[in-house]
Amino acid sequence: MRQPIILASQSPRRAKLLAEAGIVFEVVPSQHEEPVASAWPFGPAEYALAASYYKARAVADLRPDRVILAADTIVALDGRIYGKPMDVDDARRILRTLTGTTHEVITGVSLLDQSGERRRIDHAVTRITMRRMTDIELDAYLAGGEWQGKAGAYAIQESADMFVTRIEGSRTNVVGLPMELVLRVLSEFGLVQR
């Protein structure tokens, strides 16, 4: 029997999505530091792809006998990358920039199988239209702390959903793992049946 895949992430949202899909997995968080977004010389999609690959690679080096799944989610507006906010002031700045816009949520996904010398690196893009938040709404949202650890400082699976007026693409991508893409790749690798 094949061993479970390794999810190279400590994200409870990614683990929940995999579990809900019936995927058997083990969590081994990657210790790889993400590239500095402000110093990234290429586009947002390339950033997400590279970050997911480096996370997968770091865990694959420790567990070469296992299939590794890693992901990295960012938010992009006008070519600028917005990752996880450093603090509440950074979250406020990010949300003030994103509210009232249509922006992209991009998740890079990497699947590495060193035993079969296979790898797949891909990404999903979802366009989110967010209505303008009032100062009172913004203050209340920030006080709740949901912004912590979330790319773009918001989570649609929590109360930020009330600010989203349109989603074009994968909703699970915005949560952190585009399951349509993940299931397709796992199927291509013979790890799930569709």
Short mmCIF file of C-alpha atoms in Angstrom, two decimals:
data_model
loop_
_atom_site.label_atom_id
_atom_site.label_comp_id
_atom_site.label_asym_id
_atom_site.label_seq_id
_atom_site.Cartn_x
_atom_site.Cartn_y
_atom_site.Cartn_z
CA MET A 1 0.00 0.00 0.00
CA ARG A 2 1.30 3.44 -0.91
CA GLN A 3 2.12 5.79 1.95
CA PRO A 4 0.03 8.96 2.33
CA ILE A 5 1.17 12.08 0.56
CA ILE A 6 2.89 14.75 2.61
CA LEU A 7 1.32 18.18 2.81
CA ALA A 8 4.25 20.59 3.16
CA SER A 9 2.16 23.20 4.93
CA GLN A 10 1.00 24.08 8.40
CA SER A 11 -2.16 25.72 7.06
CA PRO A 12 -5.23 24.28 8.79
CA ARG A 13 -7.31 25.46 5.82
CA ARG A 14 -5.29 23.38 3.34
CA ALA A 15 -5.43 20.34 5.62
CA LYS A 16 -9.19 20.72 5.96
CA LEU A 17 -9.71 20.94 2.19
CA LEU A 18 -7.66 17.78 1.61
CA ALA A 19 -9.45 15.91 4.38
CA GLU A 20 -12.86 16.96 3.02
CA ALA A 21 -11.82 15.52 -0.36
CA GLY A 22 -10.95 12.20 1.30
CA ILE A 23 -7.22 12.52 0.62
CA VAL A 24 -5.00 10.62 3.06
CA PHE A 25 -2.05 12.79 4.00
CA GLU A 26 0.51 13.62 6.65
CA VAL A 27 1.51 17.18 7.55
CA VAL A 28 5.21 18.05 7.48
CA PRO A 29 5.51 21.86 7.42
CA SER A 30 8.20 23.25 5.16
CA GLN A 31 10.84 25.33 6.90
CA HIS A 32 11.72 27.13 3.67
CA GLU A 33 11.51 30.91 3.94
CA GLU A 34 9.39 32.49 1.22
CA PRO A 35 11.09 34.89 -1.17
CA VAL A 36 10.76 38.57 -0.28
CA ALA A 37 7.84 39.77 -2.40
CA SER A 38 9.05 43.35 -2.71
CA ALA A 39 12.38 42.12 -4.12
CA TRP A 40 10.81 39.61 -6.53
CA PRO A 41 11.88 40.49 -10.10
CA PHE A 42 9.18 38.52 -11.94
CA GLY A 43 5.38 38.43 -11.97
CA PRO A 44 3.02 37.34 -9.20
CA ALA A 45 2.23 33.94 -10.75
CA GLU A 46 5.94 33.14 -11.02
CA TYR A 47 6.34 34.10 -7.36
CA ALA A 48 3.59 31.69 -6.26
CA LEU A 49 5.01 28.91 -8.44
CA ALA A 50 8.56 29.37 -7.13
CA ALA A 51 7.47 29.65 -3.49
CA SER A 52 5.41 26.45 -3.71
CA TYR A 53 8.25 24.59 -5.42
CA TYR A 54 10.85 25.64 -2.84
CA LYS A 55 8.52 24.58 -0.02
CA ALA A 56 8.01 21.17 -1.64
CA ARG A 57 11.70 20.78 -2.38
CA ALA A 58 12.68 21.50 1.24
CA VAL A 59 10.42 18.71 2.52
CA ALA A 60 11.31 16.35 -0.35
CA ASP A 61 14.96 16.62 0.65
CA LEU A 62 13.98 15.32 4.11
CA ARG A 63 11.54 12.68 2.85
CA PRO A 64 12.75 11.54 -0.60
CA ASP A 65 10.60 8.40 -0.46
CA ARG A 66 7.30 10.28 -0.31
CA VAL A 67 5.08 12.33 -2.61
CA ILE A 68 5.11 15.96 -1.49
CA LEU A 69 2.33 18.52 -2.03
CA ALA A 70 3.06 22.19 -1.35
CA ALA A 71 1.20 25.40 -2.12
CA ASP A 72 1.70 29.12 -1.79
CA THR A 73 -1.12 31.66 -2.04
CA ILE A 74 -0.70 35.36 -2.74
CA VAL A 75 -2.93 38.25 -3.69
CA ALA A 76 -1.97 40.48 -6.61
CA LEU A 77 -3.21 43.86 -7.78
CA ASP A 78 -1.66 45.72 -10.71
CA GLY A 79 1.37 43.40 -10.64
CA ARG A 80 2.07 44.00 -6.96
CA ILE A 81 2.23 41.00 -4.62
CA TYR A 82 0.44 41.00 -1.27
CA GLY A 83 1.31 38.14 1.04
CA LYS A 84 0.58 37.70 4.73
CA PRO A 85 0.60 40.97 6.67
CA MET A 86 3.39 41.52 9.18
CA ASP A 87 1.15 43.27 11.72
CA VAL A 88 -2.22 45.01 12.07
CA ASP A 89 -0.93 48.22 10.47
CA ASP A 90 0.28 46.26 7.44
CA ALA A 91 -3.10 44.47 7.29
CA ARG A 92 -4.88 47.85 7.36
CA ARG A 93 -2.69 49.16 4.51
CA ILE A 94 -3.27 46.02 2.42
CA LEU A 95 -7.03 46.01 2.94
CA ARG A 96 -7.34 49.72 2.17
CA THR A 97 -5.57 48.98 -1.11
CA LEU A 98 -7.69 45.94 -2.00
CA THR A 99 -11.18 47.10 -1.01
CA GLY A 100 -13.18 48.50 -3.88
CA THR A 101 -11.08 46.59 -6.44
CA THR A 102 -11.03 43.45 -8.49
CA HIS A 103 -7.78 41.65 -7.72
CA GLU A 104 -6.32 38.18 -8.20
CA VAL A 105 -5.70 35.39 -5.75
CA ILE A 106 -2.95 33.15 -7.11
CA THR A 107 -1.93 29.81 -5.65
CA GLY A 108 1.13 27.97 -6.85
CA VAL A 109 0.89 24.20 -6.39
CA SER A 110 3.83 21.78 -6.54
CA LEU A 111 3.64 18.01 -6.43
CA LEU A 112 6.96 16.16 -6.26
CA ASP A 113 7.39 12.39 -6.50
CA GLN A 114 11.10 11.68 -6.36
CA SER A 115 10.67 7.89 -6.38
CA GLY A 116 9.02 8.16 -9.78
CA GLU A 117 11.06 11.21 -10.72
CA ARG A 118 7.90 13.14 -11.47
CA ARG A 119 6.94 16.67 -10.65
CA ARG A 120 4.13 19.01 -11.52
CA ILE A 121 4.18 22.73 -10.85
CA ASP A 122 1.07 24.69 -11.74
CA HIS A 123 -1.08 27.53 -10.49
CA ALA A 124 -4.66 28.72 -10.26
CA VAL A 125 -5.94 32.27 -10.53
CA THR A 126 -9.21 33.51 -9.07
CA ARG A 127 -10.47 37.05 -9.58
CA ILE A 128 -12.10 38.59 -6.51
CA THR A 129 -14.20 41.74 -6.54
CA MET A 130 -14.36 43.32 -3.11
CA ARG A 131 -16.66 46.17 -2.24
CA ARG A 132 -15.28 49.21 -0.45
CA MET A 133 -15.08 48.73 3.32
CA THR A 134 -16.04 51.60 5.58
CA ASP A 135 -13.55 52.65 8.25
CA ILE A 136 -15.85 51.17 10.90
CA GLU A 137 -16.03 47.85 9.03
CA LEU A 138 -12.28 47.81 8.53
CA ASP A 139 -11.60 48.53 12.21
CA ALA A 140 -14.04 45.81 13.31
CA TYR A 141 -12.56 43.29 10.88
CA LEU A 142 -9.01 44.01 12.01
CA ALA A 143 -10.00 43.82 15.69
CA GLY A 144 -11.30 40.28 15.09
CA GLY A 145 -7.82 39.10 14.08
CA GLU A 146 -8.92 37.07 11.05
CA TRP A 147 -6.34 38.89 8.94
CA GLN A 148 -3.47 37.10 10.69
CA GLY A 149 -1.67 34.57 8.52
CA LYS A 150 -3.83 35.27 5.47
CA ALA A 151 -2.54 36.40 2.09
CA GLY A 152 -4.10 39.77 1.33
CA ALA A 153 -5.13 40.07 5.01
CA TYR A 154 -8.52 38.43 4.50
CA ALA A 155 -10.22 35.04 4.48
CA ILE A 156 -13.42 34.50 2.49
CA GLN A 157 -14.21 31.39 4.52
CA GLU A 158 -14.61 33.66 7.53
CA SER A 159 -16.33 37.04 7.94
CA ALA A 160 -14.48 38.76 5.06
CA ASP A 161 -16.92 36.97 2.76
CA MET A 162 -19.38 39.82 3.39
CA PHE A 163 -17.03 42.21 1.56
CA VAL A 164 -16.70 40.00 -1.54
CA THR A 165 -19.22 40.75 -4.28
CA ARG A 166 -17.90 38.44 -7.01
CA ILE A 167 -15.67 35.39 -7.36
CA GLU A 168 -14.46 34.34 -10.81
CA GLY A 169 -12.72 30.99 -10.57
CA SER A 170 -12.01 28.52 -7.81
CA ARG A 171 -13.33 29.41 -4.35
CA THR A 172 -11.02 26.82 -2.75
CA ASN A 173 -8.11 28.61 -4.40
CA VAL A 174 -9.00 31.70 -2.38
CA VAL A 175 -9.09 29.55 0.77
CA GLY A 176 -5.55 28.37 -0.04
CA LEU A 177 -5.68 25.21 -2.16
CA PRO A 178 -7.34 25.01 -5.60
CA MET A 179 -8.88 21.57 -5.18
CA GLU A 180 -9.89 21.24 -8.83
CA LEU A 181 -6.22 21.55 -9.82
CA VAL A 182 -4.95 19.44 -6.91
CA LEU A 183 -7.34 16.56 -7.63
CA ARG A 184 -6.51 16.64 -11.33
CA VAL A 185 -2.76 16.44 -10.63
CA LEU A 186 -3.17 13.74 -7.98
CA SER A 187 -5.22 11.77 -10.51
CA GLU A 188 -2.52 12.20 -13.17
CA PHE A 189 -0.01 10.81 -10.66
CA GLY A 190 -2.32 7.85 -9.97
CA LEU A 191 -2.82 8.91 -6.35
CA VAL A 192 -6.60 9.36 -6.50
CA GLN A 193 -9.32 8.05 -8.77
CA ARG A 194 -11.71 10.50 -10.39
#
